[in-house]
Structures are given as structure tokens and as C-alpha cells.
mmCIF file of C-alpha atoms and ligand atoms in Angstrom:
data_model
loop_
_atom_site.group_PDB
_atom_site.id
_atom_site.type_symbol
_atom_site.label_atom_id
_atom_site.label_comp_id
_atom_site.label_asym_id
_atom_site.label_seq_id
_atom_site.Cartn_x
_atom_site.Cartn_y
_atom_site.Cartn_z
ATOM 1 C CA UNK I 13 85.751 -5.434 24.860
ATOM 2 C CA UNK I 14 87.952 -6.763 27.696
ATOM 3 C CA UNK I 15 91.009 -4.789 26.782
ATOM 4 C CA UNK I 16 91.865 -1.413 25.344
ATOM 5 C CA UNK I 17 93.069 -1.902 21.738
ATOM 6 C CA UNK I 18 94.601 1.622 21.578
ATOM 7 C CA UNK I 19 96.754 0.743 24.589
ATOM 8 C CA UNK I 20 97.679 -2.736 22.954
ATOM 9 C CA UNK I 21 98.767 -1.011 19.726
ATOM 10 C CA UNK I 22 101.393 1.027 21.625
ATOM 11 C CA UNK I 23 103.161 -2.210 22.161
ATOM 12 C CA UNK I 24 103.720 -2.674 18.477
ATOM 13 C CA UNK I 25 106.119 0.082 17.027
ATOM 14 C CA UNK I 26 105.579 -1.043 13.502
ATOM 15 C CA UNK I 27 101.848 -0.152 13.453
ATOM 16 C CA UNK I 28 102.507 3.600 14.087
ATOM 17 C CA UNK I 29 103.579 4.313 10.425
ATOM 18 C CA UNK I 30 101.864 5.565 7.315
ATOM 19 C CA UNK I 31 102.082 3.603 4.063
ATOM 20 C CA UNK I 32 101.532 5.404 0.826
ATOM 21 C CA UNK I 33 100.331 8.460 2.872
ATOM 22 C CA UNK I 34 97.759 6.614 4.865
ATOM 23 C CA UNK I 35 97.774 5.077 8.329
ATOM 24 C CA UNK I 36 98.947 1.454 7.859
ATOM 25 C CA UNK I 37 96.118 -1.068 8.161
ATOM 26 C CA UNK I 38 97.860 -4.393 8.531
ATOM 27 C CA UNK I 39 95.441 -7.257 7.721
ATOM 28 C CA UNK I 40 98.014 -9.860 6.715
ATOM 29 C CA UNK I 41 98.379 -11.559 10.125
ATOM 30 C CA UNK I 42 97.902 -15.056 8.930
ATOM 31 C CA UNK I 43 101.035 -14.722 6.915
ATOM 32 C CA UNK I 44 102.999 -13.201 9.869
ATOM 33 C CA UNK I 45 102.263 -11.113 12.918
ATOM 34 C CA UNK I 46 103.953 -8.003 14.140
ATOM 35 C CA UNK I 47 106.187 -7.972 17.129
ATOM 36 C CA UNK I 48 105.617 -6.327 20.430
ATOM 37 C CA UNK I 49 108.453 -4.076 21.674
ATOM 38 C CA UNK I 50 109.272 -6.508 24.493
ATOM 39 C CA UNK I 51 110.101 -9.214 21.986
ATOM 40 C CA UNK I 52 112.379 -6.864 20.032
ATOM 41 C CA UNK I 53 113.927 -5.686 23.288
ATOM 42 C CA UNK I 54 114.509 -9.283 24.384
ATOM 43 C CA UNK I 55 116.445 -10.121 21.230
ATOM 44 C CA UNK I 56 118.522 -6.947 21.629
ATOM 45 C CA UNK I 57 119.169 -8.010 25.264
ATOM 46 C CA UNK I 58 120.526 -11.326 24.331
ATOM 47 C CA UNK I 59 122.846 -9.943 21.644
ATOM 48 C CA UNK I 60 124.008 -7.084 23.851
ATOM 49 C CA UNK I 61 124.258 -8.793 27.168
ATOM 50 C CA UNK I 62 124.727 -12.584 27.101
ATOM 51 C CA UNK I 63 125.167 -13.903 23.489
ATOM 52 C CA UNK I 64 127.121 -17.193 23.640
ATOM 53 C CA UNK I 65 126.600 -20.639 22.218
ATOM 54 C CA UNK I 66 124.362 -22.714 24.435
ATOM 55 C CA UNK I 67 124.615 -26.075 26.253
ATOM 56 C CA UNK I 68 128.409 -26.899 26.044
ATOM 57 C CA UNK I 69 129.698 -23.831 27.861
ATOM 58 C CA UNK I 70 131.192 -23.587 31.352
ATOM 59 C CA UNK I 71 131.355 -19.842 31.122
ATOM 60 C CA UNK I 72 128.852 -17.416 32.485
ATOM 61 C CA UNK I 73 127.548 -15.996 29.378
ATOM 62 C CA UNK I 74 127.008 -19.434 27.882
ATOM 63 C CA UNK I 75 125.095 -20.484 30.977
ATOM 64 C CA UNK I 76 122.883 -17.414 30.913
ATOM 65 C CA UNK I 77 121.963 -18.029 27.282
ATOM 66 C CA UNK I 78 121.379 -21.787 28.054
ATOM 67 C CA UNK I 79 119.142 -20.973 31.051
ATOM 68 C CA UNK I 80 117.136 -18.473 29.054
ATOM 69 C CA UNK I 81 116.675 -20.874 26.098
ATOM 70 C CA UNK I 82 115.582 -23.604 28.492
ATOM 71 C CA UNK I 83 113.274 -21.233 30.185
ATOM 72 C CA UNK I 84 111.510 -20.730 26.730
ATOM 73 C CA UNK I 85 111.117 -24.426 26.420
ATOM 74 C CA UNK I 86 109.238 -24.409 29.801
ATOM 75 C CA UNK I 87 107.165 -21.464 28.679
ATOM 76 C CA UNK I 88 106.097 -23.308 25.571
ATOM 77 C CA UNK I 89 105.453 -26.571 27.556
ATOM 78 C CA UNK I 90 103.160 -24.608 29.877
ATOM 79 C CA UNK I 91 101.540 -22.626 26.956
ATOM 80 C CA UNK I 92 100.243 -25.797 25.306
ATOM 81 C CA UNK I 93 100.135 -27.841 28.602
ATOM 82 C CA UNK I 94 102.526 -30.612 27.450
ATOM 83 C CA UNK I 95 103.283 -33.102 30.028
ATOM 84 C CA UNK I 96 107.067 -32.774 29.748
ATOM 85 C CA UNK I 97 109.682 -30.347 28.463
ATOM 86 C CA UNK I 98 111.176 -33.287 26.729
ATOM 87 C CA UNK I 99 108.166 -33.195 24.448
ATOM 88 C CA UNK I 100 109.039 -29.685 23.084
ATOM 89 C CA UNK I 101 111.372 -29.647 20.121
ATOM 90 C CA UNK I 102 112.567 -26.376 18.643
ATOM 91 C CA UNK I 103 112.753 -26.196 14.931
ATOM 92 C CA UNK I 104 112.897 -23.417 12.196
ATOM 93 C CA UNK I 105 109.108 -23.353 11.942
ATOM 94 C CA UNK I 106 105.996 -25.263 11.313
ATOM 95 C CA UNK I 107 107.318 -26.480 7.962
ATOM 96 C CA UNK I 108 110.451 -27.932 9.388
ATOM 97 C CA UNK I 109 108.454 -29.558 12.229
ATOM 98 C CA UNK I 110 106.257 -31.372 9.684
ATOM 99 C CA UNK I 111 109.304 -32.352 7.619
ATOM 100 C CA UNK I 112 110.987 -33.735 10.725
ATOM 101 C CA UNK I 113 107.911 -35.992 11.553
ATOM 102 C CA UNK I 114 107.565 -37.105 7.848
ATOM 103 C CA UNK I 115 111.235 -37.785 7.536
ATOM 104 C CA UNK I 116 111.601 -39.599 10.753
ATOM 105 C CA UNK I 117 108.449 -41.756 10.403
ATOM 106 C CA UNK I 118 109.467 -42.347 6.900
ATOM 107 C CA UNK I 119 112.698 -43.906 8.017
ATOM 108 C CA UNK I 120 111.252 -46.462 10.293
ATOM 109 C CA UNK I 121 107.395 -46.783 10.228
ATOM 110 C CA UNK I 122 106.145 -46.182 6.744
ATOM 111 C CA UNK I 123 106.278 -48.417 3.666
ATOM 112 C CA UNK I 124 104.758 -48.555 0.090
ATOM 113 C CA UNK I 125 101.422 -49.715 1.445
ATOM 114 C CA UNK I 126 101.186 -47.173 4.215
ATOM 115 C CA UNK I 127 98.611 -44.491 4.032
ATOM 116 C CA UNK I 128 98.755 -40.898 5.332
ATOM 117 C CA UNK I 129 95.492 -38.922 5.285
ATOM 118 C CA UNK I 130 95.640 -35.180 4.792
ATOM 119 C CA UNK I 131 92.781 -32.902 4.247
ATOM 120 C CA UNK I 132 92.154 -30.897 1.089
ATOM 121 C CA UNK I 133 92.461 -27.651 3.026
ATOM 122 C CA UNK I 134 96.085 -28.194 4.188
ATOM 123 C CA UNK I 135 98.822 -25.697 3.607
ATOM 124 C CA UNK I 136 101.417 -27.036 1.046
ATOM 125 C CA UNK I 137 103.668 -27.609 4.023
ATOM 126 C CA UNK I 138 101.397 -30.294 5.267
ATOM 127 C CA UNK I 139 100.963 -31.925 1.860
ATOM 128 C CA UNK I 140 104.361 -31.843 0.092
ATOM 129 C CA UNK I 141 106.382 -33.572 2.866
ATOM 130 C CA UNK I 142 104.046 -36.521 2.682
ATOM 131 C CA UNK I 143 104.269 -36.467 -1.230
ATOM 132 C CA UNK I 144 108.019 -36.563 -0.943
ATOM 133 C CA UNK I 145 107.582 -39.798 1.030
ATOM 134 C CA UNK I 146 105.236 -41.100 -1.530
ATOM 135 C CA UNK I 147 107.720 -40.334 -4.295
ATOM 136 C CA UNK I 148 110.233 -42.527 -2.424
ATOM 137 C CA UNK I 149 107.658 -45.313 -2.252
ATOM 138 C CA UNK I 150 107.111 -44.870 1.449
ATOM 139 C CA UNK I 151 103.580 -44.015 1.676
ATOM 140 C CA UNK I 152 100.340 -43.197 -0.228
ATOM 141 C CA UNK I 153 98.820 -39.764 0.436
ATOM 142 C CA UNK I 154 95.075 -39.984 0.796
ATOM 143 C CA UNK I 155 92.970 -36.835 0.423
ATOM 144 C CA UNK I 156 90.120 -35.916 2.814
ATOM 145 C CA UNK I 157 87.908 -33.514 0.752
ATOM 146 C CA UNK I 158 85.956 -30.595 2.256
ATOM 147 C CA UNK I 159 82.486 -29.367 1.200
ATOM 148 C CA UNK I 160 81.749 -25.991 -0.505
ATOM 149 C CA UNK I 161 81.435 -24.216 2.859
ATOM 150 C CA UNK I 162 84.952 -25.397 3.729
ATOM 151 C CA UNK I 163 83.941 -27.967 6.263
ATOM 152 C CA UNK I 164 85.162 -31.538 6.618
ATOM 153 C CA UNK I 165 82.762 -34.470 7.020
ATOM 154 C CA UNK I 166 83.533 -36.624 9.874
ATOM 155 C CA UNK I 167 81.691 -39.569 8.553
ATOM 156 C CA UNK I 168 83.937 -39.418 5.502
ATOM 157 C CA UNK I 169 86.920 -39.704 7.662
ATOM 158 C CA UNK I 170 85.672 -42.998 9.102
ATOM 159 C CA UNK I 171 85.405 -44.285 5.406
ATOM 160 C CA UNK I 172 88.994 -43.192 4.532
ATOM 161 C CA UNK I 173 90.628 -44.894 7.460
ATOM 162 C CA UNK I 174 91.902 -48.390 6.580
ATOM 163 C CA UNK I 175 94.238 -50.976 8.257
ATOM 164 C CA UNK I 176 97.038 -49.196 6.304
ATOM 165 C CA UNK I 177 96.391 -45.760 7.678
ATOM 166 C CA UNK I 178 99.476 -44.749 9.671
ATOM 167 C CA UNK I 179 98.779 -41.046 10.304
ATOM 168 C CA UNK I 180 96.284 -38.220 9.931
ATOM 169 C CA UNK I 181 97.914 -34.876 9.249
ATOM 170 C CA UNK I 182 95.392 -31.989 9.626
ATOM 171 C CA UNK I 183 95.203 -28.284 10.359
ATOM 172 C CA UNK I 184 93.280 -26.987 13.339
ATOM 173 C CA UNK I 185 92.423 -23.790 11.431
ATOM 174 C CA UNK I 186 92.672 -23.401 7.605
ATOM 175 C CA UNK I 187 94.845 -20.351 6.653
ATOM 176 C CA UNK I 188 92.681 -19.710 3.632
ATOM 177 C CA UNK I 189 89.142 -20.653 4.616
ATOM 178 C CA UNK I 190 89.450 -19.811 8.280
ATOM 179 C CA UNK I 191 87.632 -22.965 9.167
ATOM 180 C CA UNK I 192 88.136 -24.163 12.707
ATOM 181 C CA UNK I 193 88.099 -28.001 12.416
ATOM 182 C CA UNK I 194 86.456 -30.005 15.211
ATOM 183 C CA UNK I 195 89.810 -31.301 16.075
ATOM 184 C CA UNK I 196 88.918 -33.026 19.367
ATOM 185 C CA UNK I 197 86.380 -35.137 17.622
ATOM 186 C CA UNK I 198 88.669 -35.819 14.702
ATOM 187 C CA UNK I 199 91.352 -37.065 16.961
ATOM 188 C CA UNK I 200 88.960 -39.179 18.896
ATOM 189 C CA UNK I 201 87.796 -40.834 15.523
ATOM 190 C CA UNK I 202 91.419 -41.390 14.424
ATOM 191 C CA UNK I 203 92.413 -42.853 17.823
ATOM 192 C CA UNK I 204 89.423 -45.223 17.818
ATOM 193 C CA UNK I 205 91.121 -46.856 14.790
ATOM 194 C CA UNK I 206 94.608 -46.540 16.402
ATOM 195 C CA UNK I 207 95.619 -43.852 13.941
ATOM 196 C CA UNK I 208 97.952 -41.159 15.405
ATOM 197 C CA UNK I 209 97.185 -37.454 14.503
ATOM 198 C CA UNK I 210 99.548 -34.667 13.654
ATOM 199 C CA UNK I 211 97.843 -31.143 14.230
ATOM 200 C CA UNK I 212 99.087 -28.260 12.221
ATOM 201 C CA UNK I 213 98.244 -25.501 14.753
ATOM 202 C CA UNK I 214 99.968 -22.703 12.798
ATOM 203 C CA UNK I 215 96.694 -20.698 12.454
ATOM 204 C CA UNK I 216 95.158 -21.712 15.842
ATOM 205 C CA UNK I 217 97.931 -21.160 18.465
ATOM 206 C CA UNK I 218 97.625 -17.394 18.320
ATOM 207 C CA UNK I 219 93.875 -17.271 18.476
ATOM 208 C CA UNK I 220 92.700 -19.548 21.299
ATOM 209 C CA UNK I 221 94.055 -21.644 24.151
ATOM 210 C CA UNK I 222 95.259 -25.087 23.144
ATOM 211 C CA UNK I 223 95.826 -27.897 25.547
ATOM 212 C CA UNK I 224 97.613 -30.830 23.929
ATOM 213 C CA UNK I 225 96.809 -33.314 26.777
ATOM 214 C CA UNK I 226 93.163 -32.436 26.434
ATOM 215 C CA UNK I 227 93.246 -32.652 22.680
ATOM 216 C CA UNK I 228 95.301 -35.929 23.021
ATOM 217 C CA UNK I 229 97.017 -35.182 19.725
ATOM 218 C CA UNK I 230 100.222 -37.106 18.997
ATOM 219 C CA UNK I 231 102.122 -34.230 17.358
ATOM 220 C CA UNK I 232 101.411 -30.607 17.088
ATOM 221 C CA UNK I 233 103.351 -27.918 15.239
ATOM 222 C CA UNK I 234 103.415 -24.155 14.869
ATOM 223 C CA UNK I 235 105.760 -21.261 13.924
ATOM 224 C CA UNK I 236 106.921 -18.519 16.332
ATOM 225 C CA UNK I 237 106.418 -15.685 13.826
ATOM 226 C CA UNK I 238 102.627 -16.244 13.718
ATOM 227 C CA UNK I 239 102.253 -15.747 17.467
ATOM 228 C CA UNK I 240 104.062 -12.323 17.615
ATOM 229 C CA UNK I 241 107.465 -14.042 18.069
ATOM 230 C CA UNK I 242 110.638 -13.892 15.851
ATOM 231 C CA UNK I 243 110.997 -15.625 12.485
ATOM 232 C CA UNK I 244 113.224 -18.709 12.100
ATOM 233 C CA UNK I 245 111.832 -20.451 15.079
ATOM 234 C CA UNK I 246 109.062 -23.090 15.524
ATOM 235 C CA UNK I 247 107.901 -25.882 17.750
ATOM 236 C CA UNK I 248 107.238 -29.546 17.331
ATOM 237 C CA UNK I 249 105.365 -31.064 20.157
ATOM 238 C CA UNK I 250 105.336 -34.829 20.216
ATOM 239 C CA UNK I 251 104.145 -37.345 22.770
ATOM 240 C CA UNK I 252 107.207 -38.700 24.555
ATOM 241 C CA UNK I 253 106.356 -42.302 23.689
ATOM 242 C CA UNK I 254 106.486 -41.376 19.978
ATOM 243 C CA UNK I 255 109.542 -39.158 19.974
ATOM 244 C CA UNK I 256 111.468 -41.746 22.005
ATOM 245 C CA UNK I 257 110.909 -44.440 19.357
ATOM 246 C CA UNK I 258 111.558 -42.144 16.361
ATOM 247 C CA UNK I 259 114.958 -41.970 14.640
ATOM 248 C CA UNK I 260 116.745 -38.584 14.496
ATOM 249 C CA UNK I 261 115.958 -36.264 11.592
ATOM 250 C CA UNK I 262 119.296 -34.514 11.104
ATOM 251 C CA UNK I 263 122.695 -35.482 12.374
ATOM 252 C CA UNK I 264 125.295 -33.135 13.966
ATOM 253 C CA UNK I 265 126.271 -31.530 17.209
ATOM 254 C CA UNK I 266 123.868 -31.529 20.201
ATOM 255 C CA UNK I 267 121.886 -34.505 19.063
ATOM 256 C CA UNK I 268 124.626 -37.080 19.848
ATOM 257 C CA UNK I 269 125.681 -38.771 23.155
ATOM 258 C CA UNK I 270 128.947 -40.207 21.902
ATOM 259 C CA UNK I 271 130.427 -40.309 18.437
ATOM 260 C CA UNK I 272 133.123 -42.670 17.136
ATOM 261 C CA UNK I 273 133.890 -44.246 13.754
ATOM 262 C CA UNK I 274 132.621 -47.576 15.362
ATOM 263 C CA UNK I 275 129.199 -45.937 15.827
ATOM 264 C CA UNK I 276 127.273 -43.127 17.356
ATOM 265 C CA UNK I 277 124.798 -43.010 20.143
ATOM 266 C CA UNK I 278 122.076 -40.328 20.386
ATOM 267 C CA UNK I 279 121.266 -37.694 23.041
ATOM 268 C CA UNK I 280 118.141 -37.883 25.102
ATOM 269 C CA UNK I 281 114.993 -35.849 24.241
ATOM 270 C CA UNK I 282 114.438 -33.161 23.200
ATOM 271 C CA UNK I 283 118.135 -32.762 22.001
ATOM 272 C CA UNK I 284 118.009 -35.910 19.884
ATOM 273 C CA UNK I 285 115.985 -33.783 17.465
ATOM 274 C CA UNK I 286 117.916 -30.501 17.731
ATOM 275 C CA UNK I 287 121.105 -31.046 15.623
ATOM 276 C CA UNK I 288 123.528 -28.124 15.448
ATOM 277 C CA UNK I 289 123.510 -24.696 17.192
ATOM 278 C CA UNK I 290 119.899 -24.003 17.801
ATOM 279 C CA UNK I 291 118.410 -20.590 17.104
ATOM 280 C CA UNK I 292 118.647 -19.737 20.719
ATOM 281 C CA UNK I 293 118.271 -16.022 20.324
ATOM 282 C CA UNK I 294 114.848 -16.335 18.646
ATOM 283 C CA UNK I 295 113.839 -19.198 20.906
ATOM 284 C CA UNK I 296 114.473 -16.798 23.778
ATOM 285 C CA UNK I 297 112.358 -14.205 21.771
ATOM 286 C CA UNK I 298 109.547 -16.720 21.352
ATOM 287 C CA UNK I 299 109.369 -17.365 25.023
ATOM 288 C CA UNK I 300 108.947 -13.599 25.551
ATOM 289 C CA UNK I 301 106.320 -13.469 22.900
ATOM 290 C CA UNK I 302 104.286 -16.236 24.694
ATOM 291 C CA UNK I 303 104.663 -14.340 28.006
ATOM 292 C CA UNK I 304 103.298 -11.266 26.308
ATOM 293 C CA UNK I 305 100.288 -13.159 24.866
ATOM 294 C CA UNK I 306 99.643 -14.684 28.396
ATOM 295 C CA UNK I 307 99.750 -11.216 29.885
ATOM 296 C CA UNK I 308 96.735 -10.361 27.628
ATOM 297 C CA UNK I 309 95.090 -13.752 27.819
ATOM 298 C CA UNK I 310 93.994 -15.903 24.893
ATOM 299 C CA UNK I 311 90.472 -16.005 26.098
ATOM 300 C CA UNK I 312 90.327 -12.161 25.699
ATOM 301 C CA UNK I 313 92.111 -12.265 22.420
ATOM 302 C CA UNK I 314 89.648 -14.861 21.122
ATOM 303 C CA UNK I 315 86.570 -12.841 22.256
ATOM 304 C CA UNK I 316 87.918 -9.632 20.687
ATOM 305 C CA UNK I 317 89.047 -11.201 17.416
ATOM 306 C CA UNK I 318 85.707 -12.883 17.052
ATOM 307 C CA UNK I 319 84.039 -9.419 17.218
ATOM 308 C CA UNK I 320 86.424 -8.271 14.525
ATOM 309 C CA UNK I 321 85.766 -11.220 12.227
ATOM 310 C CA UNK I 322 81.980 -10.971 12.674
ATOM 311 C CA UNK I 323 82.010 -7.239 11.954
ATOM 312 C CA UNK I 324 84.220 -7.690 8.847
ATOM 313 C CA UNK I 325 82.169 -10.731 7.451
ATOM 314 C CA UNK I 326 78.914 -8.682 7.930
ATOM 315 C CA UNK I 327 80.457 -5.706 6.033
ATOM 316 C CA UNK I 328 81.750 -7.830 3.159
ATOM 317 C CA UNK I 329 78.513 -9.590 2.762
ATOM 318 C CA UNK I 330 76.888 -6.306 1.937
ATOM 319 C CA UNK I 331 79.176 -5.822 -1.161
ATOM 320 C CA UNK I 332 77.200 -7.884 -3.794
ATOM 321 C CA UNK I 333 80.122 -8.148 -6.219
ATOM 322 C CA UNK I 334 82.239 -10.144 -3.586
ATOM 323 C CA UNK I 335 81.858 -13.852 -3.026
ATOM 324 C CA UNK I 336 83.175 -15.183 0.301
ATOM 325 C CA UNK I 337 85.372 -18.241 0.114
ATOM 326 C CA UNK I 338 85.132 -20.324 3.235
ATOM 327 C CA UNK I 339 81.774 -19.989 4.996
ATOM 328 C CA UNK I 340 82.182 -22.694 7.716
ATOM 329 C CA UNK I 341 80.113 -22.151 10.910
ATOM 330 C CA UNK I 342 83.244 -21.908 13.042
ATOM 331 C CA UNK I 343 85.997 -19.673 11.651
ATOM 332 C CA UNK I 344 88.972 -17.813 13.021
ATOM 333 C CA UNK I 345 90.548 -14.610 11.954
ATOM 334 C CA UNK I 346 90.499 -15.228 8.256
ATOM 335 C CA UNK I 347 88.235 -13.636 5.569
ATOM 336 C CA UNK I 348 88.823 -14.793 2.031
ATOM 337 C CA UNK I 349 86.818 -13.580 -0.952
ATOM 338 C CA UNK I 350 86.860 -13.140 -4.729
ATOM 339 C CA UNK I 351 85.212 -10.679 -7.221
ATOM 340 C CA UNK I 352 84.103 -11.622 -10.781
ATOM 341 C CA UNK I 353 85.079 -8.072 -11.967
ATOM 342 C CA UNK I 354 88.651 -8.148 -10.731
ATOM 343 C CA UNK I 355 91.655 -10.434 -10.182
ATOM 344 C CA UNK I 356 92.632 -10.681 -6.412
ATOM 345 C CA UNK I 357 96.024 -9.166 -7.263
ATOM 346 C CA UNK I 358 94.475 -5.973 -8.665
ATOM 347 C CA UNK I 359 92.126 -5.564 -5.608
ATOM 348 C CA UNK I 360 95.203 -6.088 -3.384
ATOM 349 C CA UNK I 361 97.171 -3.437 -5.219
ATOM 350 C CA UNK I 362 94.388 -0.831 -5.021
ATOM 351 C CA UNK I 363 94.183 -1.621 -1.211
ATOM 352 C CA UNK I 364 97.932 -1.166 -0.886
ATOM 353 C CA UNK I 365 97.697 2.311 -2.380
ATOM 354 C CA UNK I 366 95.324 3.081 0.432
ATOM 355 C CA UNK I 367 97.799 1.798 3.145
ATOM 356 C CA UNK I 368 95.917 -1.560 3.555
ATOM 357 C CA UNK I 369 97.947 -4.701 3.559
ATOM 358 C CA UNK I 370 96.102 -7.836 2.533
ATOM 359 C CA UNK I 371 97.389 -11.003 0.979
ATOM 360 C CA UNK I 372 96.277 -12.139 -2.435
ATOM 361 C CA UNK I 373 96.956 -15.328 -4.275
ATOM 362 C CA UNK I 374 96.723 -19.045 -3.379
ATOM 363 C CA UNK I 375 98.145 -18.691 0.129
ATOM 364 C CA UNK I 376 100.077 -21.923 -0.378
ATOM 365 C CA UNK I 377 96.813 -23.873 -0.604
ATOM 366 C CA UNK I 378 96.473 -24.570 -4.401
ATOM 367 C CA UNK I 379 94.096 -27.555 -3.786
ATOM 368 C CA UNK I 380 91.624 -25.182 -2.183
ATOM 369 C CA UNK I 381 91.758 -23.026 -5.300
ATOM 370 C CA UNK I 382 91.340 -26.094 -7.484
ATOM 371 C CA UNK I 383 88.278 -27.085 -5.357
ATOM 372 C CA UNK I 384 86.580 -23.729 -6.082
ATOM 373 C CA UNK I 385 87.956 -23.363 -9.578
ATOM 374 C CA UNK I 386 89.452 -19.863 -8.784
ATOM 375 C CA UNK I 387 92.954 -18.470 -9.356
ATOM 376 C CA UNK I 388 93.212 -17.082 -5.880
ATOM 377 C CA UNK I 389 91.588 -15.006 -3.200
ATOM 378 C CA UNK I 390 91.953 -11.725 -1.447
ATOM 379 C CA UNK I 391 92.577 -12.567 2.216
ATOM 380 C CA UNK I 392 92.178 -10.286 5.143
ATOM 381 C CA UNK I 393 93.331 -11.718 8.381
ATOM 382 C CA UNK I 394 93.098 -10.027 11.776
ATOM 383 C CA UNK I 395 94.964 -9.854 15.051
ATOM 384 C CA UNK I 396 94.078 -8.490 18.363
ATOM 385 C CA UNK I 397 95.839 -5.127 17.643
ATOM 386 C CA UNK I 398 93.438 -4.441 14.764
ATOM 387 C CA UNK I 399 90.506 -2.002 15.162
ATOM 388 C CA UNK I 400 86.944 -1.885 14.046
ATOM 389 C CA UNK I 401 87.698 1.409 12.453
ATOM 390 C CA UNK I 402 90.358 -0.276 10.258
ATOM 391 C CA UNK I 403 87.688 -2.609 9.004
ATOM 392 C CA UNK I 404 85.634 0.469 7.966
ATOM 393 C CA UNK I 405 88.654 1.750 6.072
ATOM 394 C CA UNK I 406 89.026 -1.571 4.422
ATOM 395 C CA UNK I 407 85.416 -1.655 3.448
ATOM 396 C CA UNK I 408 85.562 1.731 1.921
ATOM 397 C CA UNK I 409 88.741 0.753 0.055
ATOM 398 C CA UNK I 410 87.056 -2.391 -1.307
ATOM 399 C CA UNK I 411 84.080 -0.401 -2.537
ATOM 400 C CA UNK I 412 86.431 1.973 -4.311
ATOM 401 C CA UNK I 413 88.377 -0.851 -5.966
ATOM 402 C CA UNK I 414 85.172 -2.570 -7.103
ATOM 403 C CA UNK I 415 83.808 0.679 -8.601
ATOM 404 C CA UNK I 416 87.129 1.019 -10.517
ATOM 405 C CA UNK I 417 87.042 -2.478 -12.030
ATOM 406 C CA UNK I 418 83.425 -2.848 -12.633
HETATM 407 N N1 LIG A 19 100.505 -24.421 8.093
HETATM 408 C C1 LIG A 19 99.679 -23.323 8.049
HETATM 409 C C2 LIG A 19 98.269 -23.600 8.175
HETATM 410 C C3 LIG A 19 100.132 -22.065 7.658
HETATM 411 O O1 LIG A 19 99.256 -20.974 7.638
HETATM 412 C C4 LIG A 19 101.513 -21.941 7.504
HETATM 413 C C5 LIG A 19 102.183 -20.543 7.176
HETATM 414 N N2 LIG A 19 101.424 -19.822 6.156
HETATM 415 C C6 LIG A 19 102.397 -23.016 7.587
HETATM 416 C C7 LIG A 19 101.838 -24.161 7.905
HETATM 417 C C8 LIG A 19 103.829 -22.961 7.358
HETATM 418 O O2 LIG A 19 104.404 -22.131 8.286
HETATM 419 P P1 LIG A 19 105.928 -21.573 8.126
HETATM 420 O O3 LIG A 19 106.069 -21.071 6.667
HETATM 421 O O4 LIG A 19 106.160 -20.603 9.139
HETATM 422 O O5 LIG A 19 106.771 -22.862 8.343
#
């Protein structure tokens, strides 16, 4: 292990508590991650020292807030190795980032005979925005199915792409199956047919390094709250050549150059896509979260989390009543399973009594449930502040729950 998990845990005040009389075991990290003290302190710092609306101010506080917000943009740019800060748009989260792209492309580039390919393992937020366009007669949504292990077949992608394919929208890591898709190969195939690619990195960005220039993706989205940052802030990365051509998503302050009743001109990137007062406090908090992650190192995080996932997977497989959902060769952080003798909700409730937080249900991926013919799964998802001992507690809790329901 390249770092001391007990030291790391001291950075996360929330982990110190007991729940239902037991030490909290937080295994719901794919839904949201906990915040290190320095992120919480940073938010308090802004509100107590330099809270003021950004960009338009001549006064000192406004300039401080603006500088800190733009520092965050540079931090995000470096974190994903984007070529320019103009390619980093701040949004409310991954969901808004995808809706922005769908809405903007829908205004100008898509029509009734266009096709957008999305995989069967997408989160609803990477399906429904495209279906909304379909309902408006602006595109057709084409499903790329996965196999029973939870892997996508690259040869099938070649078959799905037609002259009408205008975009491939795909997750890097599935939030339910844990599958790490071979995203570089997928992008290369799409590009060989001149199809741009939107990567949903919501479940990847916090687990291993991502270099958008190396991937050559056209768009990439993620939410701040899944990478130890605040809620209410997310990122859309887009290649400048795309963002420059795309029409604005929302209208309002910040995104304009001049406004008159004779007509309005729009601001330059990235502000063209940031209408209204941005969530500058949480944007500043996100920058702090990324600096924190950098201080530990994503390579170290990936190595440690892989150990956790392997240990947990091996343990679960010894419980014969459980069936793992998502057995792809390359997985990250997520372990989903079902039991014939109990509904996922019942297992989750028993675990909660033991202080163990897991998620149960469809995880906003109903098509995955339909694929397997199941109502939902129990999902444990790990972060680098989790411990091997916690997996032991989880394993004992599961055995107890199974015994009760059998
Ligand atoms: N995509 C994936 C793969 C996700 O896991 C999530 C969150 N569960 C989202 C998109 C949406 O993120 P948010 O709700 O933060 O916008």
C-alpha cells in the first residue's frame, strides 16, 4: 500500500461517527463521496472572507472571488490535461453537462434522420436527454447492447455506425456494473467514421488519471461531488472547435457580449455556456478537491482501490447465495449483486442497522436491470478512504442478512 489509509481517514470528519451504534462503513461512494476538511474549510473561507459576485466587479472582494474561481478552471484544465481553459465549462453537474450538449447540438446539428448511439449501460442522465431530442423529432436513439458479463463488443459498434450517426455518448465506467470500457479504442473506432464522442466520466474521474488529449474525446463530463468536491458543480470539457460552433444552451447574464432589442451577441468561451451567476463558491471548492486528490495521486488511489475491489469481490464470491451483476474483466470501485432469497432493499436495510451504507435499487440504470431481468441490485462502491477491515465487517453483515432471509 502506497499510503496510510488511517492517516487519510483523518482528513474526512464525517467518517469518524457511529451509525446505529456501529462505526460507519460508508460504501456508497458511487452515489457521492465524502469531503475532506480542506474542501469544507475552503467553502467557509470564501463565505467568511471574500464572498462577492464574480467577473463584473471592480472591488477587491469580487476580484478575489473571480481569481479563485478562474484558478479552479485552470486546476480542472490541468487535471484532465485539456489544451485550453476555454474548453472547461462549469455546470451544475454531469447531468447538466450532458443536457447542455444535447440541447445545443439539437438546436443546430441534429435532425429527424440523425442517430445518436448510447450504450445499454448508461446512467439515465446519458439516455433521457437524447430521448428528449428524439421526442422533438431531432434524432433517433440507437442502443449499443452489452453482454452478460457487462462488456461491450467493439465489432458491434462498427455495425451500428451509419452515415446518419452524429454522436456516440458513452460512459467510461458503469456506475452499476463497474465495467471500465475500452474508451480509447471506442473513440478511435468512432473517429474512423467521423463520429464525435461524448464520454461520461462520472465514475472514472475519481479513480484513475484521465488525459482528454490522449483520449481524443470530443466532450467529457463529470460531477464535482463524486470526486470529493461539493454538490451543485460539474464540468463539461469540449474541444474548442466544437464549443465555438455550438449555440448557447441558456440565455442570461455572463454569456452575452452585448444585448439590445435589435439583437444580442454572445460572449467568448467558456462564458458563452455559463449563463447567470455561476456557483463560484462550489467551483472554488472543486478546485480544492482536485488539489487534494493530486496531493495523494490518482495512481496511488487506483492501486489501492483495486486492492479493495479485488478483496471484496473474492469475499462476495464465497457466499453462494449471492450472484454478482457485472463481471467484466476490467472494473472499477463498484460491486453489484443480488440474492434469490432477499430483495436488495431488505439486504440494504439490515446492513444499515449494522452501520453499513450501501445503495440498493436500479441506480438510475433501469435498462441494465431489464437486461438481467432483476428489480435492482445491492451496490457497494469503494473509495480510497475505505479499509480492508470494513470489507470484513460488510462480509459478516451480508452473511447475517442472508441467514435471516433464507
Ligand atoms: N453518469 C453516471 C455514470 C453517474 O454515475 C451519475 C451519478 N450517479 C451521473 C451520470 C449523473 O451525475 P449527477 O447526478 O451528479 O449529475
